[in-house]
């Protein structure tokens, strides 16, 4: 027999089926990690983890994916002591991709509450354990010198409304003045203590300074009935300070004026960093700023706030003074 020629090999090669190579991608780390999951999320808390004593909050339990007929057990602990155990039925979420339940909780005692959740194995779903979450429950009271989560929450909410607070987490003198200003604006007793009623008012959204003259652009408003001044820009409150206006025998002049002169430092009358808006009437720092009207006609503000206010106010800025 003769060996096949090169022509014969070529003819058979043309008839052969083409070789197809399929490359299979390796599963990604994300897809490999995807699987049944149980999770906990605190709700109605501040900063994701802060609640107030006596105020209700809750946790949301989510199981992914959705499997009909599943339950979860939620446990609440404080310092290792079991506070509450709740068994819940998981219902389908609006997306249909997970099961969920909401568990309400609240305590009158401050401290850290740890929340745990488990799902026991069933014929259709494996056992799952959620990563624990912690909620700091703060007392509904804070006074000068205090520290902690209640103070941080207090400062955060006050600052959001324009009240000037101090060192984060410390109830310092600047925070005390912010509390006093908030109490003045809301008509509460004029003290510097943040008690239960103040926290509740703050959490309810009260204490907003109502701007009377947004059309005046960058300006100052002095509310004589509330004994506060507010620095306004673009129709929004930038800062709010406690103040003391003229006593009944020497009342502060009312109306709209423009700052015409500025004087840095102390003068012979004890006025500190003064912004004059008509004749001898000025906004200035002073050693004594009681909670009532006590000046000779000027708008007194605390000495530690005077320089900041002085730098903010410019010649020509409007000062609105009203009852």
Coordinates of C-alpha atoms in Angstrom, one line a residue:
X1 CA 0.0 0.0 0.0
X2 CA 1.1 3.5 -0.8
X3 CA 1.2 6.1 2.0
X4 CA -1.5 8.7 1.7
X5 CA -0.4 11.8 -0.1
X6 CA -0.3 15.3 1.3
X7 CA -3.3 16.1 -0.9
X8 CA -5.4 13.4 0.7
X9 CA -4.6 14.7 4.2
X10 CA -5.7 18.2 3.2
X11 CA -8.9 16.9 1.8
X12 CA -9.8 15.0 5.0
X13 CA -8.9 18.0 7.1
X14 CA -11.3 20.2 5.3
X15 CA -14.1 17.7 6.0
X16 CA -13.3 17.6 9.8
X17 CA -15.5 19.5 12.3
X18 CA -13.9 22.7 13.7
X19 CA -12.4 22.6 17.2
X20 CA -14.4 24.8 19.6
X21 CA -12.7 25.8 22.9
X22 CA -14.9 27.2 25.7
X23 CA -13.3 29.1 28.5
X24 CA -15.2 28.9 31.8
X25 CA -14.7 31.9 34.1
X26 CA -14.0 31.1 37.7
X27 CA -16.7 32.3 40.1
X28 CA -16.0 35.7 41.6
X29 CA -15.5 36.1 45.3
X30 CA -18.7 38.0 45.6
X31 CA -20.8 35.3 43.9
X32 CA -19.1 32.6 45.9
X33 CA -19.9 34.4 49.1
X34 CA -23.5 34.9 48.1
X35 CA -25.8 32.7 50.1
X36 CA -28.5 32.6 52.8
X37 CA -28.1 35.5 55.2
X38 CA -29.7 36.8 58.4
X39 CA -29.1 40.5 59.3
X40 CA -30.2 43.0 61.9
X41 CA -30.6 46.8 61.5
X42 CA -31.6 49.2 64.3
X43 CA -34.3 51.7 63.4
X44 CA -35.6 55.0 64.9
X45 CA -32.2 55.6 66.5
X46 CA -29.7 58.4 65.9
X47 CA -26.4 57.9 64.1
X48 CA -27.4 54.2 63.6
X49 CA -26.8 53.3 67.2
X50 CA -28.1 55.9 69.7
X51 CA -31.5 55.8 71.5
X52 CA -32.8 57.7 74.5
X53 CA -34.1 56.0 77.7
X54 CA -37.9 55.8 77.7
X55 CA -38.1 56.3 73.9
X56 CA -39.2 53.4 71.7
X57 CA -36.9 52.1 68.9
X58 CA -36.9 48.9 66.9
X59 CA -34.8 46.4 64.9
X60 CA -35.5 45.0 61.5
X61 CA -34.7 41.3 60.9
X62 CA -34.0 40.3 57.3
X63 CA -33.5 36.8 55.9
X64 CA -32.2 36.4 52.4
X65 CA -33.5 34.8 50.2
X66 CA -37.2 34.6 50.9
X67 CA -38.3 31.1 51.9
X68 CA -41.9 30.7 53.0
X69 CA -42.7 29.6 56.6
X70 CA -39.5 30.7 58.3
X71 CA -39.1 32.2 61.8
X72 CA -36.4 34.0 63.8
X73 CA -35.6 34.5 67.4
X74 CA -34.5 38.0 68.5
X75 CA -32.8 38.5 71.9
X76 CA -32.0 41.7 73.8
X77 CA -29.2 41.9 76.3
X78 CA -27.6 44.4 78.6
X79 CA -24.3 43.6 80.2
X80 CA -24.9 39.9 79.5
X81 CA -28.3 40.0 81.2
X82 CA -31.2 38.9 79.0
X83 CA -33.9 41.6 78.7
X84 CA -36.3 40.2 76.2
X85 CA -36.8 37.3 73.8
X86 CA -39.1 37.5 70.8
X87 CA -40.0 34.9 68.2
X88 CA -41.2 36.4 64.9
X89 CA -42.6 35.0 61.7
X90 CA -40.8 36.3 58.6
X91 CA -43.0 37.8 56.0
X92 CA -42.1 38.4 52.3
X93 CA -40.6 41.8 51.6
X94 CA -42.1 44.1 49.0
X95 CA -39.4 43.0 46.5
X96 CA -40.1 39.4 47.1
X97 CA -36.4 38.7 47.6
X98 CA -36.2 38.4 51.4
X99 CA -38.2 37.7 54.5
X100 CA -38.5 40.3 57.2
X101 CA -39.9 41.3 60.6
X102 CA -39.7 44.3 62.8
X103 CA -39.4 44.1 66.6
X104 CA -40.1 47.1 68.8
X105 CA -38.1 47.7 72.0
X106 CA -37.5 50.3 74.6
X107 CA -36.0 50.7 78.1
X108 CA -35.9 53.3 80.8
X109 CA -32.4 52.4 81.9
X110 CA -29.3 53.8 80.1
X111 CA -26.6 51.5 78.9
X112 CA -25.6 49.4 75.9
X113 CA -28.2 47.0 74.6
X114 CA -26.9 44.1 72.4
X115 CA -29.4 42.5 70.0
X116 CA -28.9 39.0 68.6
X117 CA -31.0 37.0 66.1
X118 CA -31.0 33.3 65.1
X119 CA -32.9 31.2 62.6
X120 CA -33.1 27.5 63.3
X121 CA -32.7 25.0 60.5
X122 CA -35.9 23.8 58.8
X123 CA -36.5 21.3 56.0
X124 CA -36.3 24.2 53.5
X125 CA -33.6 26.6 55.0
X126 CA -30.4 26.2 56.9
X127 CA -29.6 27.5 60.3
X128 CA -28.5 31.2 60.3
X129 CA -27.0 33.6 62.9
X130 CA -27.0 37.3 62.5
X131 CA -24.1 39.6 63.4
X132 CA -25.1 41.2 66.7
X133 CA -25.8 44.9 66.8
X134 CA -25.5 47.3 69.7
X135 CA -27.6 50.3 70.6
X136 CA -26.4 52.9 73.2
X137 CA -29.3 54.0 75.3
X138 CA -28.7 57.4 76.9
X139 CA -30.4 59.0 79.8
X140 CA -32.8 61.8 79.1
X141 CA -30.8 64.3 81.1
X142 CA -27.5 66.2 80.7
X143 CA -26.0 69.1 82.6
X144 CA -22.8 71.2 82.4
X145 CA -19.8 68.9 82.9
X146 CA -21.5 65.8 81.6
X147 CA -20.1 63.5 78.9
X148 CA -21.3 60.7 76.8
X149 CA -23.8 59.7 74.1
X150 CA -26.7 61.8 75.4
X151 CA -24.5 64.9 75.2
X152 CA -23.4 64.0 71.6
X153 CA -27.0 63.6 70.6
X154 CA -27.9 66.9 72.3
X155 CA -25.1 68.7 70.5
X156 CA -25.9 67.2 67.1
X157 CA -29.6 68.2 67.3
X158 CA -28.9 71.7 68.6
X159 CA -26.2 72.4 66.0
X160 CA -28.6 71.2 63.2
X161 CA -30.8 74.1 64.2
X162 CA -28.1 76.7 64.4
X163 CA -27.3 76.7 68.1
X164 CA -23.6 77.0 68.7
X165 CA -22.3 74.0 70.6
X166 CA -18.8 73.3 72.0
X167 CA -16.5 70.3 72.2
X168 CA -18.1 67.1 70.9
X169 CA -19.3 64.8 73.7
X170 CA -18.6 67.3 76.5
X171 CA -21.4 69.5 78.0
X172 CA -19.1 72.6 78.2
X173 CA -20.1 76.2 78.7
X174 CA -20.7 76.8 75.0
X175 CA -23.1 73.9 74.9
X176 CA -24.8 75.2 78.1
X177 CA -25.4 78.6 76.3
X178 CA -26.8 76.7 73.3
X179 CA -29.2 74.9 75.7
X180 CA -30.2 78.3 77.2
X181 CA -30.8 79.8 73.8
X182 CA -32.9 76.7 72.8
X183 CA -35.0 77.1 75.9
X184 CA -35.5 80.8 75.2
X185 CA -36.7 80.1 71.6
X186 CA -39.1 77.4 72.7
X187 CA -40.5 79.3 75.7
X188 CA -39.1 76.9 78.3
X189 CA -37.6 77.7 81.7
X190 CA -34.4 79.7 81.1
X191 CA -31.8 77.3 82.5
X192 CA -28.9 75.5 81.0
X193 CA -29.9 72.0 81.9
X194 CA -31.1 69.5 79.3
X195 CA -33.8 67.6 81.0
X196 CA -36.4 65.1 79.7
X197 CA -38.7 67.9 78.5
X198 CA -35.9 69.5 76.5
X199 CA -34.8 66.3 74.9
X200 CA -38.4 65.5 73.9
X201 CA -38.9 69.0 72.4
X202 CA -35.6 68.7 70.5
X203 CA -36.4 65.3 69.1
X204 CA -39.9 66.5 68.2
X205 CA -38.3 69.1 65.9
X206 CA -39.0 72.2 68.1
X207 CA -36.6 75.1 68.6
X208 CA -36.5 76.4 65.0
X209 CA -35.8 80.1 64.9
X210 CA -38.3 81.7 62.6
X211 CA -36.7 84.2 60.3
X212 CA -38.8 87.4 60.0
X213 CA -36.9 89.2 57.3
X214 CA -35.4 86.8 54.7
X215 CA -35.5 89.6 52.2
X216 CA -32.6 91.3 54.1
X217 CA -30.0 88.7 52.9
X218 CA -27.1 88.5 55.3
X219 CA -28.3 90.2 58.5
X220 CA -28.9 89.9 62.2
X221 CA -32.3 89.5 63.9
X222 CA -32.8 90.3 67.6
X223 CA -35.9 88.8 69.1
X224 CA -36.5 90.9 72.3
X225 CA -39.3 88.7 73.7
X226 CA -37.1 85.6 73.5
X227 CA -33.8 87.4 74.3
X228 CA -31.8 85.9 71.5
X229 CA -30.0 87.1 68.4
X230 CA -29.7 85.1 65.2
X231 CA -27.2 85.5 62.3
X232 CA -29.1 85.0 59.0
X233 CA -27.8 84.4 55.5
X234 CA -29.8 83.4 52.4
X235 CA -33.0 83.2 54.5
X236 CA -31.4 80.5 56.7
X237 CA -30.2 80.6 60.3
X238 CA -26.5 80.3 60.6
X239 CA -26.1 80.8 64.4
X240 CA -28.2 81.5 67.4
X241 CA -27.0 83.1 70.6
X242 CA -28.5 84.0 74.0
X243 CA -28.7 87.8 74.5
X244 CA -29.8 90.4 77.0
X245 CA -31.4 93.6 75.6
X246 CA -32.3 96.9 77.2
X247 CA -34.1 96.9 80.6
X248 CA -37.5 98.6 80.8
X249 CA -36.0 101.9 81.8
X250 CA -33.5 101.9 79.0
X251 CA -35.1 99.8 76.2
X252 CA -33.4 98.6 73.1
X253 CA -34.5 100.6 70.0
X254 CA -36.7 98.7 67.6
X255 CA -36.6 98.7 63.8
X256 CA -34.3 97.9 60.9
X257 CA -30.8 99.5 61.0
X258 CA -27.4 99.0 59.4
X259 CA -24.1 98.5 61.1
X260 CA -22.1 101.7 60.7
X261 CA -19.2 101.3 63.0
X262 CA -17.1 98.5 64.6
X263 CA -14.8 98.6 67.6
X264 CA -12.5 95.7 68.5
X265 CA -11.5 94.8 72.1
X266 CA -12.8 96.4 75.3
X267 CA -13.9 100.0 75.7
X268 CA -14.1 101.9 79.0
X269 CA -17.7 100.8 79.5
X270 CA -16.8 97.1 79.4
X271 CA -18.2 96.6 76.0
X272 CA -16.3 93.9 74.1
X273 CA -16.0 93.8 70.3
X274 CA -18.9 96.1 69.5
X275 CA -21.0 96.4 66.3
X276 CA -22.8 99.7 66.3
X277 CA -26.1 99.9 64.4
X278 CA -27.6 103.2 65.5
X279 CA -26.1 105.9 67.7
X280 CA -24.7 104.2 70.8
X281 CA -26.7 101.0 70.4
X282 CA -24.5 98.0 69.6
X283 CA -24.3 94.3 69.6
X284 CA -21.3 93.5 72.0
X285 CA -19.9 91.1 74.4
X286 CA -20.3 91.8 78.1
X287 CA -19.3 90.1 81.3
X288 CA -22.9 89.8 82.6
X289 CA -25.6 88.5 80.3
X290 CA -28.6 87.5 82.4
X291 CA -31.5 85.6 81.0
X292 CA -33.7 88.7 81.1
X293 CA -33.5 92.2 79.6
X294 CA -30.8 94.1 81.7
X295 CA -28.7 96.3 79.5
X296 CA -28.7 100.1 79.0
X297 CA -30.1 99.6 75.5
X298 CA -27.5 97.5 73.7
X299 CA -27.7 93.8 72.8
X300 CA -25.4 92.0 75.1
X301 CA -24.0 88.6 74.2
X302 CA -21.6 86.4 76.2
X303 CA -17.9 87.3 76.1
X304 CA -16.7 84.0 74.5
X305 CA -19.1 84.5 71.6
X306 CA -18.3 88.2 70.9
X307 CA -15.3 87.8 68.6
X308 CA -17.0 85.2 66.4
X309 CA -20.1 87.4 66.0
X310 CA -17.9 90.5 65.4
X311 CA -16.1 88.8 62.6
X312 CA -19.3 87.6 61.0
X313 CA -21.0 91.0 61.0
X314 CA -19.7 93.5 58.4
X315 CA -20.2 97.2 57.9
X316 CA -23.6 97.7 56.2
X317 CA -25.2 94.5 57.4
X318 CA -28.8 95.0 58.5
X319 CA -29.8 94.5 62.1
X320 CA -33.5 93.9 62.7
X321 CA -34.8 94.4 66.2
X322 CA -38.4 93.4 67.0
X323 CA -40.5 92.7 70.1

